[in-house]
Amino acid sequence: MKVTISSAAIALTLGALSSTAHADTFHNTNTEIGYEVHISDSQSGKTSEQVRQELVAAKSNKREWFFTNLNAAKPGWMVPTEKTREQVAKERDSITPEERARLDEIYNTGA
C-alpha cells in the first residue's frame, strides 16, 4: 500500500514538472497525437543558421564525425598524444636497473 501511494506521488510530481517544462513549446490539441508544437514560442540561444554552421563544421572531419555520431569511444590512433617521442625515450632511459628488474619480474614471468 505504501509503495502504491509513494509511486503515485512520484508519478504526479514528475508529470507536473514535465508539463510545466513543455508548456511554452507544446500545446494541447484535440488531434491524434494530442499536442501541437510551436517552435516560435521556445526561447533558443542559437539561430538555425548557427546550428547549421556548427553541424557542417562537425561533419568536416569524417572520421571524427563517425565516432561522435555513434557515441563510440575514439580509437587510440585518433586520440592526441600527451608526450613527445623524446620525452618517452628520456623516461625509458632514466629507469634504474632495480626498477627495470622489478618491471621484468612483473611482465616477463614465465617467458
Backbone as CSV, one residue per row, in Angstrom:
resi,resn,N_x,N_y,N_z,CA_x,CA_y,CA_z,C_x,C_y,C_z
1,MET,0.821,-1.193,0.000,0.000,0.000,0.000,0.868,1.261,0.000
2,LYS,1.923,1.239,0.847,2.796,2.403,0.905,3.522,2.609,-0.420
3,VAL,3.887,1.495,-1.049,4.591,1.585,-2.328,3.689,2.196,-3.388
4,THR,2.431,1.813,-3.401,1.482,2.336,-4.384,1.286,3.834,-4.209
5,ILE,1.133,4.261,-2.964,0.939,5.687,-2.690,2.200,6.470,-3.052
6,SER,3.351,5.932,-2.683,4.610,6.615,-2.990,4.838,6.712,-4.491
7,SER,4.595,5.625,-5.205,4.813,5.652,-6.651,3.819,6.586,-7.337
8,ALA,2.593,6.652,-6.831,1.610,7.576,-7.399,2.034,9.022,-7.164
9,ALA,2.562,9.309,-5.979,3.016,10.666,-5.674,4.190,11.059,-6.564
10,ILE,5.106,10.132,-6.765,6.264,10.411,-7.624,5.813,10.631,-9.065
11,ALA,4.884,9.813,-9.541,4.386,9.949,-10.912,3.695,11.293,-11.114
12,LEU,2.897,11.716,-10.147,2.225,13.013,-10.255,3.224,14.160,-10.245
13,THR,4.229,14.061,-9.394,5.248,15.104,-9.324,6.004,15.213,-10.638
14,LEU,6.432,14.068,-11.175,7.151,14.082,-12.448,6.265,14.581,-13.581
15,GLY,5.005,14.223,-13.552,4.078,14.700,-14.573,3.899,16.204,-14.517
16,ALA,3.810,16.742,-13.303,3.660,18.185,-13.151,4.917,18.914,-13.608
17,LEU,6.083,18.369,-13.272,7.333,19.004,-13.681,7.495,18.992,-15.193
18,SER,7.202,17.862,-15.807,7.389,17.785,-17.252,6.372,18.645,-17.991
19,SER,5.159,18.754,-17.459,4.154,19.561,-18.153,4.490,21.041,-18.074
20,THR,5.057,21.508,-16.961,5.430,22.914,-16.881,6.649,23.212,-17.736
21,ALA,7.535,22.237,-17.888,8.725,22.456,-18.705,8.367,22.551,-20.181
22,HIS,7.338,21.838,-20.620,6.954,21.832,-22.029,5.820,22.805,-22.335
23,ALA,5.348,23.541,-21.359,4.181,24.389,-21.561,4.428,25.477,-22.594
24,ASP,5.657,25.943,-22.728,5.938,27.017,-23.663,5.920,26.546,-25.109
25,THR,6.372,25.327,-25.370,6.530,24.842,-26.738,5.395,23.932,-27.170
26,PHE,4.932,23.051,-26.292,3.896,22.077,-26.633,2.538,22.574,-26.136
27,HIS,1.538,22.554,-27.022,0.190,22.998,-26.675,-0.779,21.848,-26.911
28,ASN,-1.658,21.590,-25.943,-2.640,20.510,-26.067,-3.653,20.835,-27.160
29,THR,-3.954,19.828,-27.965,-4.959,19.979,-29.020,-5.812,18.720,-29.071
30,ASN,-6.908,18.800,-29.780,-7.797,17.654,-29.942,-7.459,16.960,-31.263
31,THR,-6.231,16.467,-31.364,-5.777,15.776,-32.569,-5.348,14.367,-32.204
32,GLU,-4.873,13.646,-33.197,-4.480,12.256,-32.971,-3.332,12.138,-31.970
33,ILE,-2.351,13.028,-32.056,-1.219,12.933,-31.134,-1.455,13.697,-29.840
34,GLY,-2.402,14.615,-29.815,-2.781,15.273,-28.579,-2.046,16.558,-28.262
35,TYR,-1.118,16.956,-29.108,-0.426,18.214,-28.857,0.035,18.819,-30.177
36,GLU,0.398,20.095,-30.079,0.882,20.834,-31.227,2.179,21.517,-30.802
37,VAL,3.147,21.550,-31.684,4.436,22.144,-31.351,4.522,23.525,-31.975
38,HIS,4.834,24.512,-31.157,5.041,25.875,-31.630,6.509,26.219,-31.377
39,ILE,7.319,25.995,-32.374,8.756,26.235,-32.224,9.035,27.706,-31.959
40,SER,8.234,28.574,-32.517,8.481,30.008,-32.344,8.301,30.444,-30.894
41,ASP,7.570,29.666,-30.085,7.368,30.018,-28.681,8.577,29.698,-27.809
42,SER,9.440,28.801,-28.263,10.573,28.390,-27.426,11.664,29.450,-27.452
43,GLN,12.364,29.558,-26.355,13.464,30.509,-26.242,14.764,29.797,-26.573
44,SER,15.310,30.073,-27.720,16.530,29.408,-28.144,17.689,30.383,-28.066
45,GLY,18.851,29.856,-27.724,20.041,30.693,-27.658,20.743,30.806,-28.994
46,LYS,20.353,29.972,-29.962,21.026,29.960,-31.255,20.006,30.048,-32.379
47,THR,20.455,30.617,-33.481,19.607,30.631,-34.663,19.811,29.330,-35.424
48,SER,18.900,29.040,-36.338,19.037,27.814,-37.124,20.282,27.862,-37.996
49,GLU,20.671,29.051,-38.433,21.888,29.174,-39.248,23.132,28.859,-38.417
50,GLN,23.163,29.273,-37.149,24.296,28.941,-36.278,24.384,27.437,-36.060
51,VAL,23.254,26.796,-35.846,23.237,25.344,-35.648,23.709,24.640,-36.910
52,ARG,23.256,25.115,-38.064,23.661,24.518,-39.341,25.171,24.652,-39.553
53,GLN,25.735,25.817,-39.225,27.181,26.024,-39.370,27.965,25.114,-38.429
54,GLU,27.481,24.932,-37.205,28.152,24.030,-36.263,28.110,22.590,-36.762
55,LEU,27.000,22.188,-37.355,26.877,20.836,-37.885,27.825,20.618,-39.060
56,VAL,27.922,21.591,-39.939,28.844,21.478,-41.080,30.279,21.402,-40.582
57,ALA,30.629,22.206,-39.576,31.986,22.169,-39.022,32.270,20.820,-38.364
58,ALA,31.285,20.262,-37.673,31.476,18.964,-37.015,31.607,17.849,-38.036
59,LYS,30.869,17.945,-39.140,30.912,16.901,-40.161,32.116,17.026,-41.090
60,SER,32.881,18.095,-40.988,34.002,18.294,-41.910,35.070,17.217,-41.738
61,ASN,35.279,16.725,-40.521,36.211,15.627,-40.294,35.385,14.346,-40.234
62,LYS,35.396,13.572,-41.319,34.518,12.398,-41.438,34.800,11.347,-40.372
63,ARG,36.068,11.107,-40.070,36.400,10.087,-39.062,35.885,10.492,-37.688
64,GLU,36.131,11.741,-37.326,35.677,12.242,-36.023,34.150,12.178,-35.939
65,TRP,33.479,12.584,-37.002,32.019,12.591,-37.021,31.459,11.182,-36.878
66,PHE,32.090,10.206,-37.505,31.622,8.823,-37.444,31.555,8.338,-36.000
67,PHE,32.628,8.538,-35.237,32.651,8.061,-33.853,31.770,8.915,-32.949
68,THR,31.700,10.211,-33.185,30.865,11.081,-32.371,29.391,10.777,-32.606
69,ASN,29.016,10.566,-33.859,27.627,10.293,-34.196,27.166,8.967,-33.600
70,LEU,28.054,7.976,-33.540,27.712,6.688,-32.943,27.841,6.697,-31.423
71,ASN,28.360,7.796,-30.868,28.624,7.906,-29.437,29.560,6.784,-28.993
72,ALA,30.587,6.542,-29.796,31.549,5.480,-29.520,32.882,6.093,-29.097
73,ALA,33.655,5.315,-28.367,34.979,5.772,-27.951,35.890,5.856,-29.166
74,LYS,36.738,6.860,-29.179,37.665,7.020,-30.293,38.806,6.026,-30.146
75,PRO,39.249,5.458,-31.255,40.375,4.526,-31.182,41.665,5.264,-30.851
76,GLY,42.664,4.503,-30.429,43.922,5.095,-29.992,44.602,5.949,-31.027
77,TRP,44.467,5.592,-32.302,45.135,6.370,-33.329,44.486,7.723,-33.575
78,MET,43.295,7.973,-33.007,42.648,9.282,-33.160,42.863,10.184,-31.947
79,VAL,43.291,9.605,-30.837,43.473,10.376,-29.611,44.838,11.055,-29.663
80,PRO,44.895,12.358,-29.444,46.192,13.030,-29.492,47.087,12.574,-28.343
81,THR,48.383,12.474,-28.613,49.320,12.027,-27.587,49.654,13.171,-26.643
82,GLU,50.004,12.813,-25.416,50.334,13.821,-24.421,51.833,14.047,-24.325
83,LYS,52.621,13.068,-24.770,54.072,13.166,-24.664,54.697,13.089,-26.046
84,THR,55.849,13.714,-26.163,56.591,13.623,-27.418,57.446,12.363,-27.401
85,ARG,57.965,12.001,-28.557,58.821,10.827,-28.670,60.073,10.989,-27.799
86,GLU,60.601,12.207,-27.735,61.801,12.466,-26.933,61.523,12.282,-25.440
87,GLN,60.353,12.713,-24.972,60.009,12.546,-23.559,59.890,11.070,-23.198
88,VAL,59.313,10.280,-24.068,59.166,8.849,-23.809,60.528,8.176,-23.787
89,ALA,61.406,8.547,-24.728,62.753,7.965,-24.763,63.532,8.345,-23.513
90,LYS,63.374,9.577,-23.046,64.068,10.029,-21.838,63.578,9.242,-20.621
91,GLU,62.275,9.007,-20.515,61.739,8.206,-19.411,62.273,6.780,-19.459
92,ARG,62.306,6.200,-20.662,62.799,4.830,-20.820,64.261,4.732,-20.398
93,ASP,65.069,5.708,-20.779,66.496,5.669,-20.464,66.784,5.991,-19.004
94,SER,65.867,6.664,-18.315,66.118,7.057,-16.926,65.696,5.991,-15.914
95,ILE,65.177,4.853,-16.369,64.764,3.785,-15.449,66.011,3.133,-14.855
96,THR,66.019,2.993,-13.535,67.159,2.378,-12.847,67.151,0.869,-13.073
97,PRO,68.305,0.212,-12.907,68.348,-1.248,-13.071,67.408,-1.978,-12.106
98,GLU,67.240,-1.451,-10.890,66.326,-2.076,-9.933,64.874,-1.996,-10.436
99,GLU,64.521,-0.836,-10.961,63.167,-0.662,-11.482,62.950,-1.544,-12.712
100,ARG,63.965,-1.641,-13.566,63.855,-2.495,-14.751,63.694,-3.960,-14.347
101,ALA,64.436,-4.393,-13.314,64.317,-5.774,-12.834,62.921,-6.022,-12.260
102,ARG,62.387,-5.039,-11.534,61.041,-5.171,-10.976,60.002,-5.279,-12.093
103,LEU,60.111,-4.447,-13.115,59.175,-4.495,-14.238,59.306,-5.801,-15.018
104,ASP,60.552,-6.275,-15.181,60.755,-7.555,-15.869,60.110,-8.694,-15.094
105,GLU,60.199,-8.620,-13.766,59.592,-9.668,-12.940,58.071,-9.660,-13.079
106,ILE,57.494,-8.470,-13.195,56.039,-8.365,-13.322,55.575,-8.827,-14.701
107,TYR,56.215,-8.321,-15.742,55.694,-8.520,-17.093,56.334,-9.676,-17.857
108,ASN,57.473,-10.199,-17.411,58.156,-11.251,-18.164,58.259,-12.558,-17.397
109,THR,57.400,-12.799,-16.438,57.466,-14.055,-15.695,57.005,-15.200,-16.575
110,GLY,57.708,-16.309,-16.481,57.334,-17.496,-17.231,57.755,-17.477,-18.683
111,ALA,58.446,-16.435,-19.090,58.845,-16.356,-20.501,60.168,-17.048,-20.722
